Amino acid sequence: MKLTSIFAHRGSKGNRPENTLAAFREALSLEIEGIELDVHMTKDKQLVVIHDETVDRTTNGKGFVKDLTLDEIKELDAGTWFSKEYEGEKIPTLSEVLELVKPSNFTLNIELKNDVFLYEGIEEAVLKEVESYSYIDNVILSSFNHYSIRKCLDLYPTLETGVLFMEGLYKPWEYAKYVGATSIHVYEPAAAYYVQMQEANSIPIRTFTVNKDESIEFFIRNHIDAIFTDYPEKALGIRSQIEREGNK
Ligand code: G3P
Ligand code: MG
């Protein structure tokens, strides 16, 4: 039976400042399968790992990522807002994260955050960066911008891709195939519905963001392909318990 993969959402967001090297190191210390992160582009076209369009919520700075240079972004503290213990954490570049993750066997889900600002050239830049680390076979590229997914597939036809969406669309596995994507990444309530449908199994389904114990258990027992969770260590414990039951 299919074992559900666990992806640390924005690193281990529950107990580390999201999308920082501290969060990714924590994820890498666990016996899970993947890490999810979000990518934006700076004013000088550098790829940085942060969730929001602005630096306001997760740093001591202000402004849109697209209006700041990498040097300006590197001045910011991305840890203290979460806890004084993480003072001095920076917004990482995608390259820094690839450097950290490369020695592992982790799957890296790179979410392109280009559904508000399009960040011209982000697809080429991300693929070039991943290829320079020879990590392309360990990457799943996803986005709420499905034109961007299509563009990535045109640039790299064998790329693993996931179309991200929130709603309970009708047969999204058919739609994903139409786009050319290899999987669907869907918001938890819709995923709970799909996972119980036989025909949904024609494509890998990954769901976000699964944090409650009972939801984690539900998806693992229903053999969904993967969950994104802010609490990967807890999810690992629940999965281990279910596995032990299965082996009795
Ligand atoms: O990629 C899954 C999930 O991260 C999408 O939502 O807003 O957390 O990036 P968000
Ligand atoms: Mg994300």
Short mmCIF file of C-alpha atoms and ligand atoms in Angstrom, two decimals:
data_model
loop_
_atom_site.label_atom_id
_atom_site.label_comp_id
_atom_site.label_asym_id
_atom_site.label_seq_id
_atom_site.Cartn_x
_atom_site.Cartn_y
_atom_site.Cartn_z
CA MET A 1 0.00 0.00 0.00
CA LYS A 2 1.16 3.52 -0.84
CA LEU A 3 2.90 5.31 2.04
CA THR A 4 2.07 9.01 2.30
CA SER A 5 5.12 11.25 1.88
CA ILE A 6 5.61 14.08 4.36
CA PHE A 7 6.75 17.50 3.11
CA ALA A 8 7.89 20.14 5.58
CA HIS A 9 5.83 23.19 4.59
CA ARG A 10 8.08 26.29 4.29
CA GLY A 11 10.56 24.15 6.20
CA SER A 12 9.41 23.22 9.67
CA LYS A 13 7.15 26.27 9.91
CA GLY A 14 5.54 25.22 13.20
CA ASN A 15 8.72 25.41 15.27
CA ARG A 16 11.17 27.45 13.14
CA PRO A 17 10.90 30.78 11.26
CA GLU A 18 9.36 29.81 7.91
CA ASN A 19 11.48 29.60 4.74
CA THR A 20 14.81 30.06 6.55
CA LEU A 21 17.85 27.79 6.58
CA ALA A 22 17.05 27.03 10.24
CA ALA A 23 13.65 25.68 9.16
CA PHE A 24 15.15 23.64 6.33
CA ARG A 25 17.89 22.21 8.56
CA GLU A 26 15.22 21.08 11.03
CA ALA A 27 13.30 19.38 8.20
CA LEU A 28 16.46 17.67 6.93
CA SER A 29 17.07 16.21 10.39
CA LEU A 30 13.82 14.21 10.17
CA GLU A 31 13.13 10.97 8.34
CA ILE A 32 10.64 12.60 5.98
CA GLU A 33 10.67 12.84 2.22
CA GLY A 34 10.43 16.48 1.21
CA ILE A 35 10.59 20.20 1.76
CA GLU A 36 8.29 22.84 0.29
CA LEU A 37 9.43 26.43 -0.21
CA ASP A 38 8.28 29.60 -1.98
CA VAL A 39 10.31 31.65 -4.45
CA HIS A 40 10.11 35.33 -5.44
CA MET A 41 12.46 37.51 -7.51
CA THR A 42 14.31 40.60 -6.32
CA LYS A 43 14.73 43.93 -8.13
CA ASP A 44 18.10 42.69 -9.45
CA LYS A 45 16.54 39.39 -10.60
CA GLN A 46 17.87 37.15 -7.83
CA LEU A 47 15.78 34.22 -6.57
CA VAL A 48 14.88 34.42 -2.90
CA VAL A 49 12.94 32.08 -0.63
CA ILE A 50 10.05 33.87 1.08
CA HIS A 51 6.30 33.36 1.10
CA ASP A 52 4.77 36.85 0.83
CA GLU A 53 5.18 39.46 -1.89
CA THR A 54 6.51 41.81 0.80
CA VAL A 55 9.12 41.36 3.51
CA ASP A 56 6.84 43.03 6.09
CA ARG A 57 5.45 40.00 7.95
CA THR A 58 8.56 37.83 8.25
CA THR A 59 11.42 40.33 8.61
CA ASN A 60 12.28 43.60 10.34
CA GLY A 61 12.04 45.41 6.99
CA LYS A 62 9.33 46.81 4.76
CA GLY A 63 8.52 46.73 1.06
CA PHE A 64 7.94 44.48 -1.89
CA VAL A 65 10.59 41.88 -2.72
CA LYS A 66 10.45 43.08 -6.34
CA ASP A 67 11.52 46.58 -5.24
CA LEU A 68 14.49 45.47 -3.12
CA THR A 69 17.93 44.30 -4.28
CA LEU A 70 19.46 41.11 -2.94
CA ASP A 71 21.94 43.18 -0.92
CA GLU A 72 19.06 45.07 0.68
CA ILE A 73 17.21 41.82 1.40
CA LYS A 74 20.30 40.29 2.98
CA GLU A 75 20.40 43.17 5.49
CA LEU A 76 17.10 42.00 6.96
CA ASP A 77 16.52 39.77 9.97
CA ALA A 78 14.10 36.95 9.12
CA GLY A 79 14.23 35.16 12.48
CA THR A 80 13.44 37.55 15.33
CA TRP A 81 9.77 38.04 14.37
CA PHE A 82 9.35 34.32 15.16
CA SER A 83 11.59 34.13 18.25
CA LYS A 84 14.59 35.97 19.65
CA GLU A 85 16.37 32.60 19.49
CA TYR A 86 16.53 32.92 15.68
CA GLU A 87 17.86 36.47 15.54
CA GLY A 88 20.19 36.83 12.57
CA GLU A 89 18.44 34.31 10.29
CA LYS A 90 18.34 35.69 6.75
CA ILE A 91 16.04 35.33 3.78
CA PRO A 92 17.90 32.61 1.86
CA THR A 93 18.54 32.56 -1.86
CA LEU A 94 17.31 29.51 -3.76
CA SER A 95 20.96 28.69 -4.37
CA GLU A 96 21.70 28.59 -0.63
CA VAL A 97 18.84 26.18 -0.07
CA LEU A 98 19.95 23.93 -2.94
CA GLU A 99 23.45 23.89 -1.47
CA LEU A 100 22.00 22.79 1.88
CA VAL A 101 19.59 20.19 0.51
CA LYS A 102 21.82 18.68 -2.19
CA PRO A 103 23.64 16.10 0.01
CA SER A 104 20.25 14.68 1.06
CA ASN A 105 17.81 12.60 -0.89
CA PHE A 106 14.97 15.03 -0.21
CA THR A 107 12.40 16.01 -2.78
CA LEU A 108 12.29 19.78 -3.06
CA ASN A 109 8.95 21.32 -3.97
CA ILE A 110 9.72 24.75 -5.35
CA GLU A 111 6.58 26.86 -5.47
CA LEU A 112 6.87 29.79 -7.86
CA LYS A 113 5.03 32.70 -6.24
CA ASN A 114 4.29 34.43 -9.52
CA ASP A 115 0.52 34.65 -9.33
CA VAL A 116 0.47 38.28 -8.11
CA PHE A 117 3.60 39.64 -9.82
CA LEU A 118 4.71 37.69 -12.87
CA TYR A 119 8.49 38.13 -12.33
CA GLU A 120 9.52 37.94 -15.96
CA GLY A 121 12.15 35.26 -16.51
CA ILE A 122 11.57 33.47 -13.19
CA GLU A 123 10.93 30.10 -14.88
CA GLU A 124 14.24 30.15 -16.80
CA ALA A 125 16.12 31.40 -13.74
CA VAL A 126 14.75 28.71 -11.40
CA LEU A 127 15.36 25.86 -13.83
CA LYS A 128 18.89 27.09 -14.54
CA GLU A 129 19.64 27.26 -10.83
CA VAL A 130 18.28 23.77 -10.14
CA GLU A 131 20.16 22.32 -13.11
CA SER A 132 23.39 23.93 -11.93
CA TYR A 133 23.06 21.81 -8.77
CA SER A 134 22.09 18.69 -10.79
CA TYR A 135 18.99 18.49 -8.60
CA ILE A 136 16.29 18.54 -11.26
CA ASP A 137 15.25 14.90 -10.71
CA ASN A 138 14.53 15.71 -7.05
CA VAL A 139 12.41 18.77 -7.77
CA ILE A 140 8.66 19.23 -8.10
CA LEU A 141 7.82 22.64 -9.45
CA SER A 142 4.41 24.08 -8.57
CA SER A 143 2.51 27.33 -8.92
CA PHE A 144 -0.96 28.85 -8.73
CA ASN A 145 0.02 30.39 -12.08
CA HIS A 146 -0.64 27.54 -14.48
CA TYR A 147 0.67 29.46 -17.51
CA SER A 148 3.96 29.43 -15.68
CA ILE A 149 3.74 25.66 -15.15
CA ARG A 150 3.16 25.26 -18.88
CA LYS A 151 6.15 27.48 -19.61
CA CYS A 152 8.37 25.39 -17.32
CA LEU A 153 7.25 22.26 -19.14
CA ASP A 154 8.07 23.85 -22.50
CA LEU A 155 11.54 24.62 -21.16
CA TYR A 156 11.99 21.21 -19.52
CA PRO A 157 9.43 18.64 -20.76
CA THR A 158 10.23 15.88 -18.26
CA LEU A 159 9.93 18.17 -15.22
CA GLU A 160 7.77 17.02 -12.30
CA THR A 161 5.10 19.68 -11.88
CA GLY A 162 2.04 20.30 -9.73
CA VAL A 163 -0.87 22.60 -10.49
CA LEU A 164 -1.85 24.38 -7.29
CA PHE A 165 -5.48 25.25 -6.60
CA MET A 166 -7.87 25.88 -3.71
CA GLU A 167 -11.34 24.83 -4.85
CA GLY A 168 -13.12 21.55 -5.48
CA LEU A 169 -12.74 21.65 -9.26
CA TYR A 170 -14.40 19.00 -11.39
CA LYS A 171 -11.92 16.24 -12.32
CA PRO A 172 -8.78 18.31 -11.80
CA TRP A 173 -6.66 15.29 -12.79
CA GLU A 174 -8.03 15.70 -16.33
CA TYR A 175 -7.20 19.41 -16.20
CA ALA A 176 -3.68 18.71 -14.92
CA LYS A 177 -3.08 16.39 -17.86
CA TYR A 178 -4.37 19.11 -20.21
CA VAL A 179 -1.80 21.53 -18.79
CA GLY A 180 0.81 18.76 -18.93
CA ALA A 181 1.38 18.73 -15.16
CA THR A 182 2.25 15.45 -13.45
CA SER A 183 0.33 16.03 -10.20
CA ILE A 184 -2.23 18.16 -8.39
CA HIS A 185 -1.45 20.19 -5.26
CA VAL A 186 -4.75 21.00 -3.64
CA TYR A 187 -6.11 22.69 -0.54
CA GLU A 188 -7.03 20.25 2.21
CA PRO A 189 -10.88 20.38 2.11
CA ALA A 190 -11.02 19.53 -1.60
CA ALA A 191 -8.32 16.89 -1.22
CA ALA A 192 -10.37 15.15 1.48
CA TYR A 193 -13.10 14.70 -1.13
CA TYR A 194 -10.87 13.58 -4.00
CA VAL A 195 -8.88 11.11 -1.98
CA GLN A 196 -11.94 8.92 -1.54
CA MET A 197 -12.65 8.79 -5.28
CA GLN A 198 -11.22 5.87 -7.19
CA GLU A 199 -10.62 7.80 -10.42
CA ALA A 200 -8.65 10.51 -8.61
CA ASN A 201 -5.90 7.94 -8.21
CA SER A 202 -4.90 8.45 -11.84
CA ILE A 203 -2.52 11.23 -10.75
CA PRO A 204 -0.49 11.95 -7.59
CA ILE A 205 -2.38 14.20 -5.17
CA ARG A 206 -0.54 16.30 -2.60
CA THR A 207 -2.42 18.46 -0.11
CA PHE A 208 -1.74 21.56 1.98
CA THR A 209 -1.54 22.52 4.77
CA VAL A 210 -2.35 19.53 6.96
CA ASN A 211 -1.68 20.34 10.61
CA LYS A 212 -4.38 18.80 12.79
CA ASP A 213 -3.68 15.30 14.14
CA GLU A 214 -6.97 13.90 12.86
CA SER A 215 -6.43 15.36 9.37
CA ILE A 216 -2.90 13.97 9.16
CA GLU A 217 -4.25 10.58 10.19
CA PHE A 218 -7.13 10.77 7.71
CA PHE A 219 -4.90 11.44 4.72
CA ILE A 220 -2.34 8.81 5.69
CA ARG A 221 -5.07 6.19 6.20
CA ASN A 222 -6.51 7.16 2.80
CA HIS A 223 -3.08 6.79 1.17
CA ILE A 224 -2.83 10.25 -0.33
CA ASP A 225 0.51 10.71 -2.10
CA ALA A 226 1.77 13.50 0.12
CA ILE A 227 0.86 16.06 2.75
CA PHE A 228 2.47 19.45 3.30
CA THR A 229 2.58 20.17 7.01
CA ASP A 230 3.99 22.81 9.34
CA TYR A 231 4.59 20.00 11.88
CA PRO A 232 6.62 17.34 10.06
CA GLU A 233 7.90 15.72 13.25
CA LYS A 234 4.36 15.23 14.55
CA ALA A 235 3.22 13.88 11.16
CA LEU A 236 6.12 11.44 11.19
CA GLY A 237 5.01 10.17 14.61
CA ILE A 238 1.44 9.65 13.41
CA ARG A 239 2.63 7.86 10.26
CA SER A 240 4.94 5.59 12.26
CA GLN A 241 2.08 4.67 14.60
CA ILE A 242 -0.18 3.79 11.65
CA GLU A 243 2.60 1.72 10.11
CA ARG A 244 3.15 -0.16 13.36
CA GLU A 245 -0.58 -0.98 13.54
CA GLY A 246 -0.42 -2.26 9.96
CA ASN A 247 2.46 -4.57 10.80
CA LYS A 248 0.69 -6.25 13.72
O1 G3P B 1 2.62 24.55 -1.99
C1 G3P B 1 1.63 24.31 -1.07
C2 G3P B 1 1.32 25.55 -0.27
O2 G3P B 1 2.51 26.09 0.20
C3 G3P B 1 0.55 26.58 -1.03
O3 G3P B 1 0.12 27.63 -0.23
O4 G3P B 1 0.27 29.93 0.58
O5 G3P B 1 1.39 28.12 1.86
O6 G3P B 1 2.32 28.87 -0.32
P1 G3P B 1 1.07 28.69 0.51
MG MG B 2 3.94 27.48 -0.62
#
